[in-house]
């Protein structure tokens, strides 16, 4: 054996730009394009409205994006499998109604109501998974059926009044509305994340060197760790000039990071991408395809329910409009705008965060400019349209 | 041969609707043996590999491993018994990279997380052993050539040190040099003690390497030949059903 080194050809610097163009065309650049879009959106709105990038507005913006962002995270999981769950909005609405009615009207302890809501979400996902894997019905259709059924259940749970308020002193409401991480805690978490990330990178590099595999230079490791440190520090410091990092937003980012780890570094995550890329090939490679599909549907519905619980907490109420169709559409749009392909097998947990930030930024920016919902819907729709077209073009580029 | 075959089929039949892909097939494959299954397109070769690999459930008949009847409910069950297949369409996930494809369904785990370093090192070793030229093991399979993909698929099969290796139409898309390299590889598998079953619709490729040649025709066994003694005309007659 000659070893890996001679087979890996050094990058020809002359072809760098051509290579970049190819990676851009095929979508191999990952999250970079959507980060660029987000920066452009921020710069444009800041130019039009000087308060857009104020700490106060950004704190509101990220808090506002958390609930739907959690739903979008679930949507990413189904999209990665080449499936879709159209009922995530309805499930979130039902979860919100369950929490409000359970804790206020039925007098359950709040934690129990939250648990029941999440369990109901998981049950819906289990049903979807069973229907899809046993009967092979396209998820597009039966989750649409589920949307109607679950919306009906939501209305029935809410009862004749159609709206239930949560008391403002409830921990869920305080967590979603007024809980911000103590600055010391924010910095401690950020410090721990940077140290752990850096240590993991360095250990990984050391093992690669020991195994005689191509390893990143110490400089590039340092650059990555440094970039993460700067990003976290700037975010915490800037949001800290206002109220700080919202607990709900921190929970959302934490969930995204955990999901990202699960998708990239566990057997389950590998199976998800394999099934999304080619279910039959994955099956023949010994991947338990049915179990993977069911697990993703369950995770999606449970995250949708959690998003609904957070939405109820943020609004301090659950009503018939909680989880309206717009919520599901926004969550799905966020996942796609964030860079997760509709065709399965490609995408990242971070696309939920980036996508929802783009949508929420557009929405908040237009509100600051005194534009009404009509304009917001049109602009968001156009952004989604562009994202879907780009996704389709990248797929064609990969296949050619 | 008096030894117990590693894997056998007894009276295996399989239909797709009205089409009878396999009818009462009996077949034995021993260790240190290369069995070629030849037949015209539609003779049932891929179905045979499907049944042996657990990808296809037989309607009737039994699969025996070491003389004992087993139930191959899925490919994972077959692989647990030491039977691994390279399918005609290779069954690779184009969106995953080479390492991810090699270890799909049998990833190396370290502390609950995937051990990418160990897998990547093993991937280079395997591909090196096959003299396979792949520009990078971190490249999505979609970006590889047909021959490179086949190398990846074969390397994947060898990963679990299977006792039985099934190769469905392995030479179909290979050039002349690559066929020669491939046949050397098959001989190496036999030397290492694997039982090898290769299907092909082309006689010339396999006669050089096979110990035994089984001819399939319209889903039935239509003759079994000692590879050293069978004449081209005998085989062709068995394949096409035209009397000499």
XYZ file of C-alpha atoms in Angstrom:
644
model
C 0.000 0.000 0.000
C 1.315 3.393 -0.932
C -0.494 5.310 1.803
C -2.976 8.079 1.330
C -0.590 10.929 0.622
C 0.224 10.369 -3.057
C -3.432 9.811 -3.904
C -4.559 13.115 -2.488
C -3.451 15.667 -5.006
C -2.511 19.074 -3.739
C -4.928 21.827 -4.666
C -3.850 23.680 -7.741
C -4.129 27.332 -6.715
C -5.065 28.315 -10.263
C -8.257 26.256 -10.155
C -9.381 27.623 -6.809
C -12.000 29.973 -8.248
C -13.283 27.295 -10.624
C -13.556 24.927 -7.725
C -15.381 27.508 -5.645
C -17.822 28.027 -8.510
C -18.405 24.280 -8.761
C -18.998 23.940 -5.032
C -21.358 26.912 -5.144
C -23.242 25.345 -8.036
C -23.609 21.957 -6.370
C -24.402 23.285 -2.914
C -21.293 21.813 -1.316
C -20.568 25.078 0.450
C -23.047 24.192 3.178
C -24.354 27.081 5.233
C -22.134 29.779 3.769
C -24.596 31.124 1.152
C -27.410 31.592 3.660
C -25.031 33.346 6.064
C -24.229 35.757 3.233
C -27.970 36.247 2.605
C -28.520 36.967 6.296
C -25.732 39.557 6.375
C -27.097 41.225 3.238
C -30.614 41.349 4.737
C -29.224 42.910 7.915
C -27.129 45.497 6.078
C -30.039 46.493 3.821
C -32.518 46.881 6.678
C -29.986 48.728 8.811
C -29.491 51.182 5.941
C -33.242 51.678 5.628
C -34.038 51.707 9.328
C -31.301 52.762 11.799
C -32.855 50.894 14.719
C -32.802 47.510 12.968
C -29.440 46.368 14.329
C -30.032 47.905 17.763
C -29.495 45.446 20.608
C -33.092 45.919 21.692
C -34.443 44.930 18.283
C -32.081 41.979 17.909
C -33.006 40.631 21.343
C -36.662 40.725 20.303
C -35.838 39.248 16.915
C -34.048 36.186 18.232
C -36.644 35.611 20.960
C -39.387 35.896 18.356
C -37.724 33.325 16.133
C -37.190 30.630 18.773
C -40.622 28.936 18.835
C -41.011 28.586 15.068
C -37.291 27.801 14.848
C -37.769 24.739 17.058
C -40.547 23.609 14.695
C -38.259 24.231 11.712
C -35.615 22.019 13.350
C -38.092 19.137 13.242
C -38.925 19.945 9.631
C -35.200 19.679 8.778
C -35.225 16.085 10.034
C -38.122 15.063 7.779
C -36.700 16.949 4.781
C -33.376 15.150 5.249
C -35.278 11.897 4.750
C -36.928 13.265 1.623
C -40.222 13.422 3.536
C -42.313 16.324 4.712
C -44.667 16.948 7.601
C -47.231 19.587 6.673
C -49.002 19.321 10.008
C -46.238 20.746 12.219
C -48.177 23.986 12.675
C -51.339 22.136 13.661
C -49.392 19.924 16.076
C -47.820 23.007 17.656
C -51.285 24.554 17.989
C -52.658 21.428 19.603
C -49.706 21.298 22.006
C -50.281 24.947 22.975
C -53.976 24.260 23.545
C -53.164 21.161 25.622
C -50.791 23.103 27.874
C -53.220 25.988 28.384
C -56.368 23.919 28.881
C -54.609 21.284 30.976
C -52.943 23.690 33.364
C -55.649 26.373 33.584
C -59.010 24.667 33.102
C -58.200 21.169 34.360
C -55.803 22.316 37.056
C -52.945 19.972 36.123
C -49.487 20.976 37.274
C -47.865 22.920 34.437
C -45.018 20.414 33.999
C -47.564 17.642 33.548
C -49.474 19.662 30.949
C -46.216 20.291 29.043
C -45.330 16.612 29.225
C -48.767 15.566 27.962
C -48.482 18.050 25.074
C -45.068 16.675 24.082
C -46.322 13.100 24.387
C -49.306 13.923 22.174
C -46.870 15.318 19.591
C -44.737 12.186 19.773
C -47.846 10.045 19.327
C -48.833 11.928 16.175
C -45.337 11.335 14.769
C -45.530 7.656 15.686
C -48.793 7.358 13.749
C -47.287 9.113 10.719
C -44.260 6.858 10.879
C -46.419 3.750 11.102
C -48.673 4.829 8.234
C -45.715 5.738 6.056
C -43.610 2.638 6.685
C -46.467 0.090 6.702
C -48.747 1.459 3.999
C -46.152 3.388 1.951
C -48.424 6.396 1.595
C -46.591 9.601 0.587
C -46.032 11.766 3.671
C -47.161 14.835 1.732
C -50.720 13.501 1.646
C -51.249 11.866 5.004
C -49.669 14.713 6.975
C -52.152 16.964 5.174
C -54.899 14.689 6.474
C -53.222 14.859 9.876
C -53.211 18.656 9.677
C -57.011 18.709 9.385
C -57.557 16.115 12.120
C -55.142 17.756 14.548
C -56.569 21.226 13.888
C -60.011 19.805 14.661
C -58.685 18.333 17.905
C -57.106 21.684 18.776
C -60.441 23.500 18.334
C -62.231 20.858 20.418
C -59.640 21.056 23.204
C -59.918 24.857 23.304
C -63.703 24.652 23.569
C -66.320 27.253 22.759
C -64.366 30.315 23.882
C -61.507 29.462 21.578
C -58.876 31.082 23.751
C -57.259 30.285 27.090
C -54.872 32.639 28.887
C -51.918 31.411 30.903
C -51.207 33.278 34.164
C -48.214 35.598 33.859
C -46.520 34.104 36.908
C -46.484 30.601 35.360
C -42.873 29.424 34.930
C -43.469 28.679 31.272
C -44.556 32.252 30.588
C -41.676 33.682 32.573
C -39.224 31.363 30.812
C -40.439 32.459 27.394
C -41.013 36.139 28.060
C -38.741 37.503 30.750
C -36.056 34.905 31.427
C -32.629 35.993 30.196
C -29.380 34.251 30.900
C -27.353 35.910 33.619
C -24.332 37.540 31.898
C -21.934 35.456 33.986
C -23.785 32.294 32.977
C -23.763 33.310 29.289
C -20.019 33.837 29.373
C -19.449 30.624 31.288
C -21.461 28.605 28.758
C -19.740 30.292 25.821
C -16.331 29.686 27.400
C -17.112 26.040 28.028
C -18.368 25.590 24.447
C -15.222 27.165 22.969
C -12.902 25.118 25.204
C -14.746 21.860 24.468
C -14.860 22.589 20.741
C -11.182 23.504 20.667
C -10.213 20.433 22.666
C -12.274 18.165 20.414
C -10.699 19.701 17.302
C -7.174 19.374 18.655
C -7.709 15.790 19.773
C -9.222 14.941 16.411
C -6.231 16.504 14.681
C -3.777 14.627 16.910
C -5.501 11.319 16.145
C -5.471 12.046 12.413
C -1.769 12.860 12.518
C -1.111 9.671 14.493
C -3.130 7.703 11.924
C -1.144 9.313 9.082
C -4.263 10.868 7.607
C -4.431 14.334 6.106
C -4.934 16.687 9.037
C -5.848 20.368 9.193
C -2.974 22.667 10.111
C -2.818 24.031 13.646
C -3.415 27.448 12.167
C -6.698 26.482 10.569
C -7.849 24.781 13.767
C -6.987 27.948 15.646
C -8.836 30.018 13.076
C -12.008 27.954 13.434
C -11.941 27.966 17.210
C -11.149 31.674 17.187
C -14.013 32.404 14.809
C -16.442 30.527 17.070
C -15.129 32.396 20.117
C -15.489 35.763 18.394
C -18.998 34.936 17.151
C -20.186 33.901 20.607
C -18.425 36.794 22.343
C -19.803 39.436 19.982
C -23.323 37.994 20.241
C -23.275 37.833 24.046
C -21.592 41.226 24.474
C -23.913 43.003 22.042
C -27.152 41.419 23.255
C -25.837 42.070 26.771
C -26.004 45.832 26.204
C -29.757 45.263 26.221
C -31.473 42.429 28.139
C -28.992 39.719 27.157
C -29.487 36.257 25.697
C -33.054 35.045 26.101
C -33.467 31.692 27.805
C -35.843 30.498 25.079
C -33.378 31.434 22.336
C -30.560 29.723 24.224
C -32.719 26.590 24.448
C -33.337 26.736 20.696
C -29.644 27.134 19.850
C -28.806 24.332 22.269
C -31.315 22.033 20.562
C -29.895 22.906 17.151
C -26.344 22.172 18.321
C -27.403 18.838 19.832
C -29.308 17.855 16.684
C -26.312 18.827 14.582
C -24.095 16.570 16.686
C -26.607 13.724 16.388
C -26.860 14.141 12.617
C -23.150 14.362 11.927
C -21.546 12.180 14.544
C -23.951 9.361 15.440
C -25.024 6.229 13.610
C -28.608 7.463 13.697
C -27.690 10.696 11.921
C -25.674 8.828 9.316
C -28.681 6.563 8.715
C -30.961 9.578 8.297
C -28.757 11.034 5.554
C -28.346 7.648 3.891
C -32.080 6.931 3.810
C -32.714 10.445 2.514
C -30.138 9.972 -0.230
C -31.166 6.496 -1.393
C -33.544 4.497 0.796
C -33.118 1.231 -1.134
C -29.324 1.424 -1.065
C -29.447 2.161 2.645
C -31.763 -0.791 3.229
C -29.449 -3.141 1.412
C -26.493 -1.790 3.373
C -28.311 -2.962 6.494
C -29.705 0.360 7.710
C -32.971 -0.154 9.629
C -34.882 2.125 7.262
C -38.286 1.808 8.917
C -36.969 2.605 12.356
C -35.081 5.620 11.013
C -38.196 6.955 9.286
C -40.394 6.476 12.361
C -37.792 8.092 14.625
C -37.591 11.156 12.387
C -41.367 11.585 12.224
C -41.563 11.240 16.018
C -38.731 13.743 16.531
C -40.341 16.189 14.086
C -43.771 16.090 15.736
C -42.278 16.261 19.225
C -40.219 19.324 18.280
C -43.344 20.824 16.693
C -45.194 20.274 19.970
C -42.302 21.854 21.893
C -42.450 24.823 19.517
C -46.162 25.127 20.289
C -45.503 25.003 24.039
C -42.927 27.799 23.677
C -45.338 29.817 21.507
C -48.017 29.492 24.189
C -45.530 30.651 26.804
C -44.413 33.604 24.725
C -48.009 34.677 24.053
C -49.158 33.710 27.591
C -52.164 32.194 25.857
C -53.322 29.547 23.448
C -56.021 30.325 20.939
C -57.403 29.114 17.650
C -54.788 31.062 15.722
C -51.864 29.404 17.551
C -50.230 27.146 15.014
C -52.215 28.575 12.099
C -51.185 27.274 8.666
C -48.754 30.177 8.391
C -46.660 28.670 11.199
C -46.105 25.405 9.343
C -45.346 27.243 6.125
C -42.879 29.546 7.889
C -41.146 26.585 9.549
C -40.847 24.647 6.289
C -39.714 27.783 4.476
C -37.090 28.398 7.162
C -35.644 24.906 6.753
C -35.418 25.289 2.982
C -34.109 28.859 3.035
C -31.546 27.682 5.586
C -30.174 25.320 2.960
C -31.798 21.937 3.604
C -32.701 20.310 0.301
C -36.293 19.331 -0.458
C -34.930 16.262 -2.272
C -33.565 14.556 0.825
C -30.144 13.628 2.106
C -28.639 17.117 2.175
C -28.870 19.760 4.830
C -27.895 20.634 8.351
C -29.543 21.346 11.684
C -28.111 24.853 11.491
C -30.345 25.615 8.525
C -33.269 25.808 10.993
C -31.503 28.588 12.916
C -30.197 30.474 9.882
C -33.427 30.116 7.912
C -35.678 31.314 10.699
C -33.317 34.253 11.347
C -33.583 35.276 7.686
C -37.397 35.063 7.719
C -37.728 36.805 11.078
C -35.275 39.526 10.023
C -37.262 40.219 6.851
C -40.480 40.253 8.825
C -39.138 42.495 11.625
C -37.375 44.793 9.162
C -40.509 45.332 7.105
C -42.527 45.965 10.262
C -40.002 48.649 11.262
C -40.520 50.169 7.828
C -44.273 50.279 8.511
C -45.038 47.679 5.887
C -48.110 45.532 6.469
C -48.498 41.780 6.407
C -49.245 41.784 2.684
C -45.710 42.953 1.900
C -44.204 40.583 4.495
C -45.914 37.571 2.924
C -44.876 38.568 -0.581
C -41.231 39.153 0.354
C -40.971 35.955 2.428
C -42.580 34.047 -0.416
C -40.082 35.465 -2.889
C -37.140 34.522 -0.646
C -38.535 30.989 -0.360
C -39.053 30.869 -4.118
C -35.427 31.801 -4.714
C -34.266 29.198 -2.170
C -36.299 26.438 -3.836
C -35.020 27.382 -7.290
C -31.436 27.381 -6.017
C -32.052 23.965 -4.406
C -33.355 22.608 -7.710
C -30.467 24.058 -9.721
C -27.922 22.643 -7.282
C -29.520 19.226 -7.586
C -29.229 19.389 -11.359
C -25.612 20.505 -11.103
C -24.808 17.556 -8.840
C -26.417 15.082 -11.203
C -24.709 16.361 -14.310
C -17.516 -32.477 -2.747
C -18.046 -34.025 0.660
C -17.550 -30.865 2.747
C -20.639 -29.046 4.004
C -21.304 -26.084 1.736
C -21.110 -22.673 3.391
C -24.377 -21.705 1.836
C -26.987 -23.716 -0.080
C -30.329 -23.178 -1.731
C -32.902 -25.959 -1.715
C -35.940 -25.728 -3.977
C -36.012 -21.933 -3.951
C -38.721 -20.244 -6.022
C -39.660 -16.623 -6.363
C -42.270 -14.933 -8.549
C -42.970 -11.305 -9.349
C -46.660 -11.319 -10.145
C -47.041 -13.728 -13.045
C -43.331 -13.701 -13.854
C -41.454 -16.648 -12.321
C -37.967 -15.350 -11.665
C -36.678 -18.460 -9.869
C -38.122 -21.977 -10.050
C -36.950 -24.755 -7.716
C -33.316 -23.697 -7.574
C -30.775 -25.963 -5.816
C -27.313 -24.539 -5.365
C -24.249 -25.094 -3.158
C -21.304 -22.781 -2.609
C -18.253 -23.983 -0.686
C -15.408 -22.153 0.971
C -12.354 -21.632 -1.248
C -14.591 -21.884 -4.279
C -15.669 -19.498 -7.018
C -19.052 -20.333 -8.496
C -20.097 -18.494 -11.627
C -23.814 -18.200 -12.329
C -24.339 -17.379 -15.973
C -27.476 -16.862 -17.961
C -29.145 -14.589 -20.425
C -30.800 -11.333 -19.357
C -33.868 -12.208 -17.324
C -32.645 -15.687 -16.407
C -33.022 -14.898 -12.694
C -29.424 -14.072 -11.757
C -30.205 -10.901 -9.839
C -33.131 -12.586 -8.077
C -30.773 -15.370 -7.010
C -28.363 -12.856 -5.522
C -31.331 -11.085 -3.948
C -32.465 -14.239 -2.152
C -28.952 -15.134 -0.972
C -28.313 -11.620 0.298
C -31.578 -11.296 2.192
C -32.813 -8.477 -0.029
C -35.506 -10.693 -1.548
C -37.626 -13.235 0.340
C -38.181 -16.544 -1.491
C -41.778 -17.706 -1.986
C -40.752 -21.325 -1.490
C -37.666 -23.274 -0.519
C -34.898 -22.887 1.996
C -31.593 -21.134 2.424
C -29.059 -23.172 4.409
C -25.918 -21.849 6.035
C -23.481 -24.564 7.155
C -26.235 -27.081 6.490
C -28.779 -25.471 8.815
C -31.886 -23.698 7.519
C -31.837 -19.950 8.157
C -34.281 -17.136 7.589
C -32.698 -14.184 5.793
C -35.288 -11.553 6.624
C -33.143 -8.616 5.553
C -29.616 -7.819 4.335
C -28.455 -7.188 7.891
C -29.483 -10.735 8.866
C -27.581 -12.146 5.899
C -24.517 -10.141 6.767
C -24.675 -11.309 10.370
C -24.373 -14.839 8.937
C -21.383 -13.805 6.858
C -23.064 -13.298 3.486
C -22.433 -9.982 1.748
C -23.370 -8.813 -1.746
C -22.241 -6.266 -4.300
C -25.393 -5.504 -6.252
C -25.517 -4.782 -9.931
C -26.528 -1.183 -9.237
C -23.907 -1.102 -6.428
C -26.450 0.254 -3.900
C -24.312 3.202 -2.840
C -25.754 6.417 -1.453
C -24.566 9.077 -3.882
C -24.910 11.880 -1.331
C -22.571 10.181 1.159
C -18.795 10.193 0.843
C -16.623 7.116 0.334
C -15.965 6.464 4.022
C -19.630 6.941 4.898
C -20.672 4.466 2.211
C -18.035 1.893 3.167
C -19.179 1.789 6.772
C -22.895 2.382 6.231
C -24.881 0.175 8.572
C -21.726 -0.974 10.432
C -20.084 2.245 11.575
C -17.244 2.250 14.069
C -18.318 3.999 17.245
C -16.117 5.455 19.954
C -17.668 6.836 23.118
C -21.121 6.938 21.525
C -19.947 9.011 18.565
C -18.767 7.918 15.137
C -15.031 7.299 15.002
C -14.241 9.039 11.722
C -10.471 8.721 12.124
C -10.522 4.943 12.515
C -13.009 4.565 9.654
C -11.024 6.799 7.321
C -7.794 4.930 8.048
C -9.471 1.579 7.436
C -11.002 2.966 4.221
C -7.569 3.853 2.839
C -6.250 0.410 3.820
C -9.124 -1.402 2.104
C -8.993 0.661 -1.060
C -5.208 0.334 -1.127
C -5.556 -3.439 -0.904
C -7.810 -3.357 -3.951
C -5.386 -1.040 -5.739
C -8.341 1.273 -6.183
C -7.643 4.831 -7.201
C -9.960 7.254 -5.473
C -8.997 10.932 -5.399
C -10.300 11.415 -1.859
C -12.232 9.250 0.561
C -14.074 12.362 1.693
C -15.594 12.933 -1.726
C -19.294 12.234 -2.275
C -19.735 9.045 -4.284
C -21.747 11.088 -6.800
C -18.452 12.653 -7.925
C -16.715 9.304 -8.644
C -16.454 7.380 -11.928
C -18.252 4.075 -12.488
C -15.131 1.978 -11.885
C -14.295 3.925 -8.749
C -17.794 3.365 -7.436
C -17.481 -0.369 -8.073
C -14.223 -0.439 -6.097
C -15.996 1.279 -3.228
C -18.837 -1.247 -3.355
C -16.450 -4.214 -3.330
C -14.350 -2.697 -0.558
C -17.523 -2.301 1.464
C -18.339 -5.979 1.091
C -14.893 -7.034 2.310
C -15.130 -4.811 5.356
C -16.993 -7.328 7.481
C -14.695 -10.237 6.441
C -17.687 -12.141 5.038
C -17.504 -15.896 4.394
C -19.607 -15.626 1.275
C -19.173 -12.820 -1.245
C -21.906 -12.354 -3.860
C -20.999 -10.300 -6.917
C -23.905 -9.449 -9.224
C -22.747 -8.606 -12.770
C -19.464 -7.162 -11.508
C -17.804 -6.907 -14.907
C -20.699 -5.253 -16.714
C -19.279 -1.728 -16.813
C -15.553 -2.474 -16.695
C -12.922 -2.000 -19.356
C -10.523 -4.801 -20.354
C -7.734 -3.872 -17.918
C -10.215 -3.418 -15.146
C -11.714 -6.857 -15.799
C -8.239 -8.396 -15.502
C -7.653 -6.529 -12.248
C -11.040 -7.620 -11.040
C -10.375 -11.286 -11.766
C -7.114 -11.079 -9.834
C -9.116 -9.669 -6.970
C -11.564 -12.589 -7.135
C -8.665 -15.058 -7.027
C -7.354 -13.283 -3.987
C -10.757 -13.678 -2.341
C -10.689 -17.423 -3.019
C -7.161 -17.739 -1.623
C -8.299 -16.026 1.528
C -10.979 -18.708 1.928
C -14.061 -16.790 0.911
C -16.835 -18.556 -0.931
C -17.494 -16.433 -4.010
C -20.566 -16.388 -6.238
C -20.396 -14.262 -9.381
C -23.167 -13.699 -11.865
C -22.651 -12.624 -15.437
C -24.300 -12.769 -18.815
C -20.865 -12.979 -20.399
C -19.103 -16.353 -20.414
C -15.634 -15.289 -21.398
C -15.028 -13.089 -18.368
C -15.598 -15.714 -15.755
C -14.407 -19.036 -17.139
C -10.832 -18.132 -16.296
C -11.519 -17.675 -12.617
C -14.504 -19.889 -11.819
C -14.280 -23.392 -10.372
C -17.824 -24.274 -11.261
C -20.286 -22.743 -13.686
C -24.033 -22.931 -13.064
C -26.265 -22.009 -15.956
C -29.621 -20.384 -15.302
C -32.280 -20.263 -17.956
C -35.732 -18.788 -17.475
C -35.458 -19.102 -13.706
C -34.364 -22.746 -13.667
C -30.994 -24.437 -13.313
C -30.089 -25.593 -16.793
C -26.849 -27.431 -16.223
C -23.815 -27.315 -13.975
C -20.310 -27.508 -15.415
C -16.771 -27.976 -14.236
C -15.157 -24.767 -15.417
C -11.992 -26.495 -16.625
C -13.822 -29.016 -18.771
C -16.894 -27.255 -20.073
C -16.703 -26.125 -23.649
C -17.955 -22.760 -24.769
C -20.514 -24.441 -27.000
C -21.920 -26.559 -24.156
C -22.377 -23.473 -21.998
C -23.895 -21.429 -24.773
C -26.353 -24.203 -25.557
C -27.393 -24.410 -21.912
C -27.803 -20.657 -21.685
C -29.885 -20.234 -24.801
C -31.688 -23.567 -24.795
C -30.713 -24.193 -28.395
C -29.550 -27.828 -28.831
C -26.032 -28.197 -30.212
